[in-house]
């Protein structure tokens, strides 16, 4: 057995390529371990879950796994099919870029990516970066987000002498869950491989919950038990991909389809326990990537993508308003990046240029039917001077919109608007201690970023405001990372890793909805918000080898966030004022713990998540108070190999203590629930 810190080692594959980049401290069986020089792509290290650690978590979707990262908050509306979006360091969901195999997932309509749509069944690794990915050889668009999530799907791997690999998985459990999936990997030649992944999800979404409300004076309003309804889901995901190797290069081509029909259970308010709204989604994209070295100093990459999304929303409740709206989005994206080693292994420069076209059509009356042309140009450089590593970049973003504008006469005309922004960033890392067993890195970064108003913000009928300015963020971070490796494979304590950061984020021109006119029933989007965020993140990992070949690894994550609303200094006239209040749904304290143990063919996993008290409004009064919540999850797995067939069974118990809680007010989450997973690999 060998132990290796993730930042220092790579595992060499049989064909001479790099088989995988380790995501944490791991135990390896009879591999060739190569030490590499500290790379310039880790000035600001990421948080990462992958391999066995990701597989052992009690997680069904990508959103479930991301909850274990420090600094990340998941907005979860409950159930298997409930919408799940991410907020990094309190800057807002729209400031998070989500990348799928290197290309960003888009939603020009509202800017939010529902992470509940992405199953872990075909995900090999999840990485989260604050600021941006610390690798200048990337598309220009990657430099733009304030925080990024990278989802890397599984790439084909084959045992010695085999050309085909098949994995069958079946999950079942609470809420009527039936979740079969199939993965087929094929080696087409020595340089080309392919895989096809398909998954079907069905769930009734029904679960019992206790609903209790107490008035501000402390008297009990009600305390009842009910069943969550209209949370059913039927979804199909199909992916197909080709992977190829070139002389000094590689390429891949991927097609993705997701089709779903689900109920929207809605909020529990005014004694309404059941809603009838439904949503249909059909998301399709095809994307490709080419990367190649030309000589020892120059390399380039090209990315391309076409996406088409359809969404239908139905509200058949005529007592409010009958709604049956359909939306169609299209996206075309092309990007190229060029990297040149000015001084090999010391100083690099990179130039990236991207172009994207988006359109949105809808069945709404007098809809603006907007189109958007976006271009990005980024110039970046990275240098390593002994123990000091620096990166700097500047990104230019150029956006041009065209939309129908309704004239007073009732006629419509095309209206064009253009915007451009320049956003710099600088990152620095210094290795203060570098011994055989101990490594201490100090790091800092400053970055300016922004997010464009979405089509809904600008053009949604009777709500949009075409004069909105981009929402801007200034980020500042100071942190450290300490790694200890025992260097003795027989030692009880194998290694330890600690990462901690303090940060300050300032959000200006925040886009918020405000009342339009004298009534509270009509709203308009405005640039009125300002948020100041002080925070700290810490993550610690440790690995142990106990007597009897028992391996244990533990991971702790903690986040402190003081995210205050400075939008309106006059809004302090009474106790319901919002000035300097903690913004909605951001806890001061949150954290997670994961403990994993393995003995021979048995895996045991325990995980704990805590989210502190919050408010559902920047007015931090008792009426807006949301209680803290926590969950304990456990799982046990057993693997068995019969010749070339590998069998595995895993039983999970989630929310072990059956706590009744809400992530979003009036959206009750499930109590204790179970899941059984059976898989077979050939």
XYZ file of C-alpha atoms in Angstrom:
682
model
C 0.000 0.000 0.000
C 1.173 3.519 -0.811
C -0.039 6.865 0.435
C 0.179 10.042 -1.641
C -0.823 13.669 -1.090
C -3.086 14.813 -3.907
C -1.121 17.932 -4.730
C 2.148 16.122 -5.292
C 1.475 12.877 -7.091
C -0.021 11.402 -10.212
C -0.705 7.783 -11.063
C 0.748 6.514 -14.314
C -1.545 4.406 -16.470
C -0.384 1.287 -18.242
C -0.281 3.068 -21.575
C 1.967 5.785 -20.215
C -0.739 8.426 -19.865
C -2.078 9.822 -16.629
C -4.891 7.601 -15.392
C -6.286 9.911 -12.735
C -5.501 12.874 -10.640
C -6.011 12.052 -6.974
C -8.687 14.107 -5.232
C -7.591 13.394 -1.687
C -5.231 11.260 0.370
C -5.757 7.710 -0.849
C -4.422 4.166 -0.600
C -3.183 2.679 -3.835
C -2.523 -0.897 -4.851
C 0.667 -1.618 -6.806
C 0.862 1.480 -8.931
C 3.758 3.397 -10.375
C 3.989 6.701 -8.525
C 5.703 9.655 -10.142
C 6.640 12.828 -8.314
C 6.039 15.952 -10.332
C 7.106 19.515 -9.839
C 4.532 21.807 -8.296
C 2.272 22.851 -11.146
C 1.082 26.344 -11.879
C -2.527 25.167 -12.066
C -2.904 25.027 -8.259
C -2.319 28.613 -7.132
C -5.753 28.473 -5.466
C -6.578 24.785 -4.804
C -10.075 23.488 -5.269
C -12.397 21.456 -3.085
C -12.885 18.095 -4.726
C -14.930 14.921 -4.324
C -14.256 11.978 -6.562
C -13.635 8.264 -6.826
C -14.502 6.087 -3.843
C -15.222 9.096 -1.629
C -17.911 10.398 -3.971
C -19.339 6.923 -4.453
C -19.664 6.302 -0.710
C -21.607 9.499 0.069
C -25.358 9.288 0.685
C -26.046 11.340 -2.426
C -28.335 10.804 -5.392
C -27.731 14.018 -7.330
C -24.849 16.449 -7.781
C -26.575 18.894 -5.424
C -26.563 16.316 -2.618
C -22.779 15.940 -2.911
C -21.982 19.667 -3.111
C -23.587 20.192 0.302
C -20.356 18.829 1.818
C -18.208 21.670 0.427
C -17.422 24.596 2.731
C -18.755 27.937 1.516
C -21.557 26.361 -0.549
C -25.260 26.700 0.256
C -27.857 24.581 -1.535
C -31.384 25.880 -2.040
C -33.483 22.712 -1.957
C -37.243 22.748 -2.464
C -37.593 19.133 -1.337
C -38.100 15.650 -2.733
C -36.414 13.668 -5.483
C -37.512 16.063 -8.226
C -37.334 19.314 -6.264
C -35.333 22.203 -7.711
C -31.800 22.431 -6.275
C -29.499 25.389 -6.956
C -26.190 26.501 -5.430
C -24.941 29.733 -3.894
C -21.183 30.114 -3.263
C -20.080 32.529 -0.534
C -23.462 34.331 -0.506
C -22.963 36.057 -3.883
C -26.092 34.554 -5.443
C -26.875 31.636 -7.708
C -26.351 33.665 -10.885
C -22.693 34.256 -10.020
C -21.910 30.518 -10.065
C -20.671 28.929 -13.287
C -21.466 25.227 -13.648
C -19.276 23.388 -16.176
C -20.009 19.949 -17.597
C -16.903 18.291 -19.022
C -15.271 21.674 -19.427
C -18.127 23.598 -21.085
C -20.490 25.821 -19.134
C -24.136 24.868 -18.707
C -26.290 27.808 -19.741
C -29.707 29.200 -18.946
C -30.118 32.622 -20.505
C -33.752 32.729 -19.364
C -33.171 32.926 -15.598
C -29.463 32.169 -15.154
C -29.996 29.277 -12.741
C -28.878 25.672 -13.187
C -30.970 23.000 -11.476
C -28.318 20.645 -10.086
C -31.013 18.122 -9.201
C -31.105 17.159 -12.895
C -27.573 15.751 -12.788
C -27.227 12.268 -11.332
C -24.008 11.013 -9.801
C -24.317 7.789 -11.767
C -22.074 9.033 -14.573
C -20.102 11.653 -12.605
C -16.491 10.800 -11.798
C -15.452 13.992 -10.035
C -16.925 17.253 -8.674
C -14.675 20.270 -8.090
C -15.503 23.681 -6.638
C -13.321 26.754 -7.096
C -13.550 30.132 -5.411
C -12.661 32.985 -7.729
C -11.924 30.851 -10.762
C -10.173 27.686 -11.846
C -6.448 28.140 -11.252
C -5.416 27.197 -14.762
C -4.931 29.891 -17.370
C -5.240 27.394 -20.247
C -9.029 27.576 -20.445
C -11.804 29.310 -22.412
C -12.345 33.015 -21.776
C -15.781 32.372 -20.283
C -14.194 30.380 -17.435
C -12.540 33.586 -16.189
C -15.919 35.294 -15.755
C -17.728 33.593 -12.859
C -17.225 34.515 -9.199
C -17.260 30.817 -8.283
C -17.285 27.660 -10.393
C -18.427 24.047 -10.186
C -16.804 21.528 -12.557
C -18.548 18.215 -13.206
C -16.361 15.600 -14.896
C -18.117 12.561 -16.276
C -16.658 9.094 -16.311
C -14.126 8.275 -19.026
C -13.747 4.695 -20.291
C -11.232 2.469 -18.524
C -10.642 -1.193 -19.285
C -9.066 -4.100 -17.471
C -6.074 -5.784 -19.066
C -7.057 -7.539 -22.287
C -10.672 -6.329 -22.266
C -12.429 -4.058 -24.766
C -15.892 -3.806 -23.197
C -17.088 -2.707 -19.789
C -20.746 -2.780 -18.676
C -22.255 -1.535 -15.435
C -25.887 -2.087 -14.416
C -27.317 -0.267 -11.405
C -30.715 -0.358 -9.738
C -31.775 1.960 -6.916
C -35.006 1.755 -4.993
C -36.255 3.151 -1.712
C -38.527 5.685 -0.111
C -40.910 7.931 -2.081
C -41.622 5.085 -4.509
C -38.155 5.474 -6.025
C -37.232 3.319 -9.016
C -33.931 4.365 -10.581
C -32.316 1.918 -13.060
C -29.217 2.946 -15.015
C -26.893 1.427 -17.600
C -23.335 2.285 -18.589
C -21.612 0.666 -21.595
C -17.988 1.448 -22.437
C -16.325 0.185 -25.611
C -12.747 0.323 -26.829
C -13.090 0.992 -30.566
C -9.350 1.132 -31.258
C -6.102 1.815 -29.450
C -6.868 5.531 -29.672
C -10.669 5.800 -29.637
C -13.109 4.770 -26.911
C -16.843 5.322 -26.475
C -19.467 5.155 -23.786
C -23.239 5.335 -23.517
C -24.979 6.098 -20.258
C -28.749 5.961 -19.697
C -30.802 6.450 -16.556
C -34.518 6.501 -15.745
C -35.951 7.962 -12.533
C -39.450 7.488 -11.197
C -40.715 8.561 -7.778
C -44.099 9.376 -6.288
C -42.454 12.067 -4.182
C -44.841 11.399 -1.302
C -43.538 11.644 2.232
C -45.056 12.438 5.598
C -44.035 15.571 7.429
C -44.950 17.445 10.579
C -45.933 21.082 10.169
C -45.829 23.345 13.190
C -46.228 27.118 13.447
C -45.828 29.400 16.450
C -46.978 33.024 16.472
C -44.522 35.808 17.365
C -45.979 35.988 20.886
C -45.102 32.326 21.458
C -48.604 30.838 21.171
C -49.095 27.746 19.046
C -50.882 28.373 15.734
C -51.048 24.750 14.596
C -49.246 21.429 14.859
C -50.243 18.789 12.336
C -48.950 15.883 10.275
C -49.612 15.642 6.536
C -48.339 14.004 3.350
C -46.385 15.910 0.710
C -48.174 15.571 -2.611
C -47.651 16.504 -6.271
C -43.922 15.857 -5.960
C -43.803 13.011 -8.475
C -41.162 12.814 -11.184
C -40.477 10.814 -14.314
C -37.184 11.595 -15.999
C -34.866 10.083 -18.591
C -31.203 10.950 -19.071
C -29.194 9.629 -22.032
C -25.555 10.477 -22.816
C -23.219 9.245 -25.516
C -19.569 10.185 -25.912
C -16.464 9.495 -27.981
C -12.934 9.972 -26.616
C -9.813 10.042 -28.744
C -6.065 10.430 -28.367
C -3.832 12.206 -30.878
C -0.106 12.611 -31.112
C 0.421 15.223 -28.375
C -3.307 15.827 -28.057
C -6.807 14.567 -27.318
C -10.421 15.151 -28.336
C -13.921 14.233 -27.252
C -17.481 14.554 -28.517
C -20.570 14.297 -26.298
C -24.361 14.333 -26.784
C -26.735 14.775 -23.828
C -30.527 14.493 -23.479
C -32.645 15.024 -20.362
C -36.433 14.744 -20.475
C -38.671 15.077 -17.413
C -42.258 15.450 -16.286
C -42.683 16.443 -12.655
C -45.128 17.928 -10.221
C -44.385 21.114 -8.307
C -45.582 20.540 -4.748
C -45.461 24.252 -3.916
C -45.344 26.010 -0.577
C -47.512 25.016 2.398
C -49.355 28.294 3.083
C -52.899 29.361 3.992
C -53.906 25.777 4.792
C -53.263 24.692 1.203
C -51.635 21.258 1.421
C -51.684 20.293 -2.241
C -50.780 22.115 -5.456
C -51.470 21.113 -9.043
C -48.682 22.885 -10.922
C -46.554 20.789 -13.269
C -43.397 21.325 -15.283
C -42.031 19.573 -18.353
C -38.386 19.932 -19.389
C -36.481 18.697 -22.408
C -32.795 19.668 -22.491
C -30.470 18.661 -25.293
C -26.918 19.615 -26.125
C -24.012 18.355 -28.201
C -20.470 19.550 -27.503
C -16.924 18.859 -28.579
C -13.399 19.553 -27.362
C -10.008 19.412 -29.112
C -6.649 19.987 -27.433
C -3.206 19.646 -29.010
C 0.447 20.549 -28.480
C 2.444 21.960 -31.395
C 6.050 21.805 -30.362
C 7.225 22.112 -26.782
C 5.985 25.642 -26.135
C 2.632 26.097 -27.864
C -0.681 24.334 -27.295
C -4.240 25.204 -28.200
C -7.776 24.021 -27.573
C -11.105 24.472 -29.345
C -14.546 23.998 -27.779
C -17.944 24.073 -29.479
C -21.490 23.515 -28.255
C -25.101 23.672 -29.415
C -27.949 23.454 -26.881
C -31.731 23.518 -27.173
C -34.006 23.621 -24.114
C -37.784 23.381 -23.849
C -39.811 24.086 -20.726
C -43.559 24.042 -20.144
C -45.164 25.317 -16.942
C -48.816 24.554 -16.163
C -50.942 25.964 -13.367
C -54.495 24.655 -13.840
C -55.814 26.383 -10.694
C -58.378 28.848 -12.074
C -59.087 30.300 -8.611
C -55.766 32.141 -8.950
C -54.874 32.361 -12.645
C -54.778 29.658 -15.308
C -51.263 29.545 -16.740
C -49.920 27.342 -19.511
C -46.616 28.844 -20.659
C -44.006 27.344 -22.975
C -40.426 28.511 -23.442
C -37.812 27.578 -26.051
C -34.116 28.424 -25.643
C -31.238 27.950 -28.061
C -27.512 28.410 -27.544
C -24.518 28.264 -29.881
C -21.030 28.535 -28.393
C -17.517 28.458 -29.885
C -14.279 29.036 -27.955
C -10.563 28.857 -28.593
C -7.589 29.168 -26.217
C -3.897 29.524 -27.061
C -1.147 28.928 -24.503
C 2.541 29.729 -25.041
C 5.396 28.869 -22.662
C 7.536 32.016 -22.730
C 10.015 30.312 -20.388
C 9.184 26.588 -20.169
C 8.113 25.469 -16.678
C 8.487 29.066 -15.439
C 6.333 31.584 -17.343
C 3.247 31.012 -19.535
C 0.837 33.312 -21.345
C -2.640 32.522 -22.659
C -5.087 34.215 -25.027
C -8.711 33.000 -25.160
C -11.597 34.210 -27.328
C -15.199 32.958 -27.043
C -18.452 33.691 -28.865
C -22.004 32.741 -27.840
C -25.470 33.274 -29.310
C -28.660 32.842 -27.249
C -32.317 33.136 -28.146
C -35.543 32.792 -26.161
C -39.075 32.388 -27.477
C -42.258 31.921 -25.473
C -45.985 31.446 -25.828
C -46.602 34.604 -23.758
C -48.519 37.461 -25.313
C -46.363 40.466 -26.326
C -43.203 38.555 -25.454
C -39.966 40.320 -26.388
C -38.373 37.257 -28.102
C -34.831 38.393 -27.199
C -31.578 37.307 -28.802
C -28.124 37.888 -27.337
C -24.673 37.939 -28.930
C -21.843 37.633 -26.396
C -18.096 37.724 -26.895
C -15.325 37.228 -24.358
C -11.612 37.918 -24.723
C -9.169 37.007 -21.941
C -5.447 37.590 -21.634
C -3.765 35.729 -18.778
C -0.300 34.933 -17.544
C 1.150 32.584 -14.924
C 4.655 32.418 -13.490
C 6.503 30.281 -10.968
C 9.503 31.929 -9.343
C 10.936 29.456 -6.889
C 8.408 29.099 -4.104
C 6.276 31.960 -5.418
C 3.465 31.383 -7.940
C 1.426 34.182 -9.491
C -1.414 34.421 -11.978
C -3.085 37.462 -13.462
C -5.814 37.919 -16.040
C -8.052 40.512 -17.578
C -11.364 39.614 -19.203
C -13.328 41.726 -21.641
C -17.024 40.915 -22.021
C -19.085 42.356 -24.861
C -22.842 41.771 -25.025
C -25.403 42.901 -27.584
C -29.151 42.236 -27.137
C -32.012 42.604 -29.575
C -35.636 42.377 -28.429
C -39.116 43.408 -29.500
C -40.357 46.573 -27.818
C -44.081 47.388 -27.718
C -44.894 50.923 -28.836
C -47.792 53.017 -27.488
C -49.662 52.491 -30.760
C -49.622 48.731 -30.177
C -47.020 48.034 -32.859
C -43.667 46.458 -32.053
C -40.144 47.228 -33.154
C -36.695 45.785 -32.617
C -34.697 47.446 -29.861
C -30.922 46.934 -29.545
C -28.745 47.459 -26.480
C -25.031 46.886 -25.973
C -22.894 46.520 -22.877
C -19.244 45.835 -22.184
C -17.199 45.249 -19.027
C -13.529 44.729 -18.171
C -12.769 42.532 -15.154
C -9.238 41.883 -13.811
C -8.069 39.182 -11.408
C -4.802 38.422 -9.588
C -3.779 35.302 -7.654
C -0.631 34.592 -5.646
C 0.652 31.581 -3.685
C 3.829 31.197 -1.619
C 5.216 27.883 -0.328
C 6.420 28.871 3.148
C 7.382 25.325 4.204
C 8.481 22.591 1.798
C 9.949 19.523 3.457
C 9.626 15.824 2.747
C 6.598 15.466 5.007
C 5.295 18.990 5.592
C 4.033 21.529 3.063
C 2.589 24.952 3.953
C 1.202 27.220 1.244
C -0.024 30.780 1.767
C -2.366 32.248 -0.835
C -4.397 35.315 -1.730
C -6.490 36.629 -4.582
C -8.468 39.657 -5.673
C -11.009 39.515 -8.468
C -13.707 41.630 -10.032
C -16.587 39.875 -11.793
C -20.152 40.572 -12.827
C -23.244 38.860 -14.100
C -25.409 40.076 -16.941
C -29.153 40.503 -16.299
C -31.025 37.444 -17.541
C -33.715 37.490 -20.201
C -36.347 37.266 -17.450
C -34.783 40.243 -15.631
C -34.806 42.349 -18.773
C -37.748 41.269 -20.889
C -40.275 39.171 -18.939
C -43.734 40.568 -19.734
C -44.795 43.294 -17.250
C -41.835 42.489 -14.974
C -38.605 42.991 -16.885
C -36.611 46.201 -16.991
C -34.555 46.668 -20.156
C -32.431 49.371 -18.460
C -30.871 47.083 -15.847
C -27.134 47.328 -15.271
C -24.912 44.266 -14.709
C -24.595 43.081 -11.094
C -20.958 43.445 -9.970
C -18.833 41.632 -7.367
C -15.434 42.467 -5.872
C -13.776 39.461 -4.163
C -10.810 39.389 -1.772
C -9.387 36.213 -0.210
C -6.499 35.284 2.082
C -5.833 31.652 3.021
C -3.439 28.819 3.753
C -3.089 25.097 3.144
C -1.056 22.691 5.257
C -0.344 19.073 4.271
C 1.400 16.407 6.339
C 2.306 12.930 5.023
C 3.773 10.310 7.350
C 5.731 8.602 4.575
C 5.266 5.251 6.318
C 2.665 2.922 4.818
C 2.516 0.954 8.094
C 1.955 3.971 10.343
C -1.354 4.372 12.149
C -1.644 8.013 11.045
C -1.068 8.380 7.319
C -1.676 12.023 6.577
C -3.470 15.271 7.267
C -4.614 18.220 5.176
C -5.931 21.578 6.422
C -7.235 24.416 4.267
C -8.575 27.724 5.637
C -9.590 31.034 4.051
C -10.918 34.391 5.143
C -12.684 36.512 2.546
C -14.629 39.680 1.807
C -17.084 40.070 -1.082
C -18.853 43.270 -2.088
C -21.883 43.001 -4.393
C -23.167 46.227 -6.006
C -26.019 47.022 -8.405
C -27.726 43.908 -7.079
C -30.775 43.053 -9.156
C -33.889 42.738 -7.001
C -37.665 42.844 -7.489
C -39.441 45.920 -6.094
C -43.151 46.895 -6.072
C -44.367 48.678 -9.197
C -46.797 51.479 -8.462
C -48.940 51.569 -5.325
C -49.956 47.903 -5.278
C -47.970 44.966 -3.918
C -49.174 42.643 -6.674
C -47.107 44.104 -9.543
C -43.330 44.059 -9.496
C -40.368 45.302 -11.537
C -36.681 44.363 -11.589
C -34.350 47.163 -10.412
C -30.670 47.794 -9.567
C -31.117 48.714 -5.905
C -29.197 46.135 -3.920
C -25.833 46.178 -2.175
C -24.457 43.289 -0.091
C -21.240 43.077 1.933
C -20.033 39.608 2.879
C -17.384 38.714 5.462
C -16.669 35.022 5.797
C -14.315 32.181 6.647
C -14.057 28.611 5.308
C -12.091 25.716 6.763
C -11.687 22.110 5.631
C -9.671 19.362 7.338
C -8.978 15.806 6.155
C -7.141 12.927 7.831
C -6.349 9.304 6.933
C -5.676 6.378 9.264
C -4.727 2.731 8.960
C -5.933 0.700 11.930
C -4.887 -2.840 12.893
C -6.485 -5.579 10.808
C -6.239 -3.594 7.531
C -9.000 -1.201 8.521
C -8.724 2.113 6.663
C -10.456 5.235 7.948
C -10.603 8.715 6.499
C -12.401 11.730 7.944
C -13.358 15.113 6.516
C -14.635 18.205 8.357
C -15.853 21.435 6.756
C -16.966 24.668 8.435
C -18.280 27.976 7.062
C -18.898 31.321 8.777
C -20.710 34.024 6.787
C -21.791 37.510 7.764
C -23.690 38.599 4.646
C -25.423 41.914 5.299
C -27.829 43.973 3.210
C -26.612 47.570 2.764
C -29.138 48.455 0.046
C -31.249 51.129 1.758
C -29.810 53.107 4.719
C -33.233 54.672 5.340
C -34.900 51.300 5.935
C -34.288 51.298 9.697
C -37.350 53.213 10.862
C -38.794 50.258 12.771
C -37.867 46.728 13.776
C -38.844 45.420 10.327
C -36.056 47.347 8.596
C -33.622 45.497 6.311
C -30.537 47.742 6.517
C -27.511 45.728 7.739
C -29.659 42.611 8.118
C -28.335 39.133 7.274
C -29.592 38.371 3.750
C -32.199 35.700 3.115
C -31.331 32.047 3.815
C -27.647 32.626 4.602
C -26.691 31.083 7.970
C -23.929 32.532 10.125
C -22.631 29.036 10.849
C -22.771 25.828 8.810
C -20.657 22.730 8.415
C -20.396 19.052 7.584
C -18.541 15.927 8.670
C -17.852 12.711 6.774
C -16.358 9.564 8.286
C -15.573 6.641 6.002
C -14.218 3.239 6.923
C -13.210 0.263 4.770
C -12.297 -3.298 5.682
C -11.750 -5.785 2.890
C -15.020 -5.763 0.913
C -17.038 -3.748 3.430
C -17.528 0.038 3.327
C -19.174 2.079 6.081
C -19.983 5.779 5.795
C -21.374 8.369 8.194
C -22.128 11.954 7.237
C -23.479 14.933 9.151
C -24.674 18.297 7.826
C -25.517 21.333 9.961
C -27.062 24.638 8.814
C -27.520 27.326 11.459
C -30.349 29.748 12.065
C -31.379 31.953 9.157
C -34.005 34.476 8.087
C -36.157 34.328 4.969
C -35.810 38.092 4.526
C -33.179 40.765 5.167
C -35.525 42.017 7.875
C -34.127 39.921 10.719
C -37.226 39.861 12.905
C -38.769 36.896 14.686
C -41.516 36.473 12.080
C -38.838 35.814 9.432
C -36.764 33.452 11.581
C -35.962 29.995 10.140
C -34.758 27.362 12.578
C -31.387 25.610 12.182
C -31.383 22.055 10.891
C -29.068 19.080 10.777
C -29.133 15.551 9.391
C -27.277 12.336 10.135
C -26.880 9.881 7.237
C -25.344 6.405 7.320
C -24.641 3.775 4.680
C -23.087 0.330 4.430
C -21.785 -1.345 1.290
C -20.494 -4.802 0.424
C -18.578 -5.788 -2.722
C -18.117 -9.270 -4.144
C -16.077 -10.367 -7.159
C -16.991 -13.544 -9.073
C -14.400 -13.968 -11.806
C -14.733 -10.939 -14.071
C -18.054 -9.888 -12.509
C -18.124 -7.368 -9.666
C -21.257 -7.155 -7.525
C -22.014 -4.467 -4.973
C -24.900 -3.720 -2.610
C -25.297 -0.532 -0.596
C -27.988 0.382 1.935
C -28.475 4.013 2.971
C -30.464 5.579 5.787
C -30.830 9.329 5.340
C -31.954 11.764 8.049
C -31.423 8.979 10.563
C -33.088 10.801 13.459
C -36.089 11.815 11.355
C -35.681 15.547 11.922
C -38.453 17.748 10.524
C -36.840 20.733 8.811
C -37.048 23.211 5.948
C -34.260 24.517 3.733
C -36.701 27.027 2.195
C -39.600 28.228 4.358
C -42.889 26.379 3.797
C -41.138 23.655 1.771
C -40.889 20.730 4.233
C -38.085 18.251 3.635
C -38.346 14.450 3.998
C -37.900 12.752 7.354
C -36.113 9.417 7.732
C -35.830 7.674 4.365
C -34.060 4.672 2.861
C -32.328 3.760 -0.369
C -30.966 0.418 -1.618
C -28.483 0.281 -4.509
C -27.505 -2.897 -6.355
C -24.877 -2.821 -9.086
C -23.110 -5.283 -11.364
C -20.001 -4.609 -13.429
C -18.738 -6.880 -16.182
